[in-house]
Amino acid sequence: MSSTSSRLLARYPFIEDAGNYLKLLDYRLEEFNEPYMGSVVDKATKRVIAAIKGILYDPDEIASADEELVSFILACIMVKAIRSKVLYRRFALSEAKRAEGFLVDDLSSSSVKDERDNTLNSILKGIFGIDVTYNSSDGSTYMIMVEDYLRYSTHFHDDYWKLVNRVVHKGYVYLSIKDMVRLVRDEIYALIVNRLERLNVDYGHLPEALQKRITALKGMTLQLARDESKEPVIIERRGYPPCILNILKALEQGNNPSHTARILLATYMLGIGKDVEEVCELFRNAPDYNERITRYQVEHLAGLRGNRVKYSCPSCSKVASQGLCFKSDECDGISNPLQFGRQKKRGIG
Amino acid sequence: MIDHHDDMDGHDVRSYSTSLLKQAFKEYYFNYTAMVEVPDAIQEREFGYSRFDGTMVRHLSIRDRNELIALLMVNVPSDVYCSVAYYTSPSRSMEEKGLKAADLIFDIDVKELKPRCSSTHDIHICAECSEPIQEGSSYTATCSRCGSRRINHVIFPCDECISLGKREVKKLVEILVDDFGVDEDNIKVYFSGNYGFHVYVKGRYTMLDAAARLEVVNYILGRGLVDALKKRYGKKRSKEKKRRKRDSKSSSRSSNSSSSRNSMHASIRKGKSDDLNSYGNGSDGSDDVYIPRPIFDGVHGWMGRIGRYLTAGDAHVSMKSIEDAILALSARVDPNVTIDMHRIFRLSGTLNSKSSLAKIQMPRLSDIDSFNPFTDACLISDREVNVYVINAPRFTLKGNQFGPYMHEEVRLPLYTASYLICKGIAYAKQPSKV
Ligand code: SF4
Ligand SMILES: [Zn+2]
Ligand SMILES: [Zn+2]
């Protein structure tokens, strides 16, 4: 590995595809039973513990680039072996936050130009396809093309991210480092989740040393699952139509969707077969969440209360008239959000 | 299109008028094939057309120019449309078309600009019995003849209305070029054939999805700016207000203007909010937000645009003047048209059945001022025909003045006759002789 690429891998280990993780370990898993591997196994364990505790993994001494990468991969293996959805998300979030810190650092004007360019090319361009221009006239500013900006910003609901409230000039959006990084943070999270999902190891035959740690971490995770009801929910986002995704995003970010938006979300979720419990859960992040009222309303929509009418999910044209439709080409040919994803698949491109 | 008139057989009147129009359109397509635009990537477009009987055909795919011209000649449609989108299989059903990209389009409807001159040239006729309604407002009027309240509003655009539309086009183009970096060569401006303008953007922005298009159109409308500013500066202001209250209390106690700077600002602001009240806005001024002037200076984008519009010098700017600036600087486009990527949009070089004028492209952006739709887009022949005109104001076509008419039979050039028939205020009394 060249020094620049190993530096990048140490900071952003997820840029490597999960398929390569075992190859990257470069040795067979049994070797982790050896005493000289103890420190890297420790590091991996600490990463997972940080995720469980919801704190930033921030080791005192900076390990070698190789050790950083290996500990990330081992941590992924342990997380997978523990088989907890909660931990999955926690780990991805924790690692995404860590990467976010590195990104801010790498993109800051004080960072070495080569390192900055490297990060821009490998992460923002390489992974997210965003061409970022460093605007040297003003040290804190980056420029990205309007269409790249919109690809990510349309997931945010806050006024702050509306194009109209940005500096737009000659086809570029001007961003501070903080905003630049914030724009892709959720994508980093999604990427790490994807890496975890695609990582395949023979979990039945893990080396003793790892197995021991895994058992211990499992205990901590169980506690976590019990506490989870107090934690913000991160909602699974695949396969939902754009109108629903937008509301989920808003909730995830702690925003308050409108009443009509809530009804749409609730009737949709009931329509795809979620139960009242699961639907109420979705609203837990709303700033004005009130468990009793939410449950009452959802039960009402589900037809469990009042006139016992089950409310059905509004049609796309109704949704559009409420300004909640964000039709994408995947919505082609459907007239109700419930039909999303059920229509015949066709190639785009 | 043509309403029943009591001394005529409604059915015949309608069919005479339709066949006259159809004849006029047919001659146009015969004489002006070169005007018809062959869209780029024609094989990836969905075409559609309406017939004079009101039925519509969609989901057509057309191979090339010859096939397009043949369609016009054979079917003589009343209106012809082409998708803004590019599809893999344009003739398949919606879910199987396979959207590849879509021109970014903007629709400027002069009617939405509420031109003040409308009252001087638009007319209203009873939808039931075609009696002209003299009342100014179509909402309150009742037909004096049959008592119906269903009134048709017939628009007779004048040069002034058209200039209003042009002004919006120019603002739109400016934002597209300055802010979105669109190359002027990629902007195509069209007269819609009736009462508006269409602007197409080709190139990099054709890949935007609907959510992104919504953001673009909101940007062009300046929608969301005011809310964000209120959010950002509104709170500060209420703190300031509290402080001012405190200040005024303490100064009344000491009756000494020691905090002269603050109280001067306060009185300036107070003066301003009084102004607002006198315009009937902002009640007690409690929801006025004052924004520091410097944030508009020397920046790009909307903030800079507002800054250049506002008068320099003031320390603060009222929300009202920002709202006024946005209204003056934004381009009033129809957001629904821009976000609908599956729309089929009138094809350039074809006739608009609301007016019989053609949708045509401005050859160059700089030509827009000299463009005159009543000459440049009026392309039907000038052979003369007899028509019965229910009511029409004075208007100009191809440089000739016509009208006013009131329940009279007139001999008119075919282009004028079609214009009036399309507007539903004239009809042919006998079969047209070819
Ligand atoms: S088309 Fe229907 S499913 Fe798609 S975003 Fe709009 S409302 Fe939702
Ligand atoms: Zn009448
Ligand atoms: Zn006018």
XYZ file of C-alpha atoms in Angstrom, chain B residues 1-3 13-14 16-26 28-29 50-52 76-79 123 125 152-157 192-195 346 350-359 377-380 385 387-392 395 397 412-428:
78
model
C -65.974 25.213 -28.901
C -68.956 26.814 -30.553
C -72.013 27.261 -28.475
C -72.574 25.682 -37.111
C -70.162 23.631 -35.136
C -68.935 24.242 -40.519
C -66.630 26.074 -38.129
C -64.578 22.999 -37.377
C -64.097 22.157 -41.003
C -63.090 25.735 -41.744
C -60.506 25.591 -38.952
C -59.325 22.194 -40.025
C -58.897 23.531 -43.536
C -56.922 26.501 -42.215
C -54.669 24.246 -40.116
C -54.156 21.884 -43.022
C -50.663 25.860 -42.591
C -49.039 22.456 -42.220
C -55.688 16.256 -30.033
C -58.283 16.082 -32.743
C -60.873 18.735 -33.500
C -54.538 17.602 -39.124
C -54.537 17.732 -35.334
C -55.911 20.670 -33.376
C -52.884 20.509 -31.055
C -64.438 40.085 -23.146
C -69.736 35.993 -23.090
C -66.670 32.483 -20.532
C -63.705 34.771 -20.183
C -62.160 35.373 -23.611
C -58.655 36.764 -23.612
C -57.484 39.185 -26.292
C -53.820 39.705 -25.491
C -46.623 29.369 -26.516
C -49.023 30.149 -29.338
C -51.549 31.725 -27.031
C -50.865 33.689 -23.903
C -46.834 21.707 -27.189
C -47.522 23.629 -34.522
C -50.718 25.613 -34.109
C -52.444 26.297 -30.821
C -56.171 25.625 -31.069
C -56.912 28.269 -28.464
C -55.796 30.973 -30.901
C -54.647 29.426 -34.199
C -51.294 31.130 -33.633
C -48.178 28.969 -33.822
C -45.865 28.079 -30.999
C -46.735 33.644 -34.987
C -49.770 34.454 -37.135
C -49.132 32.215 -40.112
C -52.490 31.167 -41.486
C -64.000 34.015 -45.681
C -67.904 34.431 -40.488
C -70.458 35.486 -37.953
C -68.814 37.270 -34.989
C -70.685 37.319 -31.694
C -68.499 39.866 -30.032
C -64.893 41.024 -30.288
C -57.406 43.910 -32.012
C -53.194 40.735 -36.350
C -62.268 38.432 -42.824
C -58.883 36.999 -43.754
C -58.721 33.324 -42.820
C -56.105 34.009 -40.091
C -58.500 36.412 -38.349
C -61.505 34.175 -38.819
C -59.604 31.230 -37.298
C -58.391 33.388 -34.443
C -61.975 34.299 -33.521
C -63.371 30.800 -34.081
C -60.641 29.361 -31.828
C -61.652 31.785 -29.129
C -65.237 30.583 -29.421
C -66.686 33.944 -30.398
C -67.235 33.455 -34.118
C -68.526 30.698 -36.365
C -68.943 29.839 -39.986
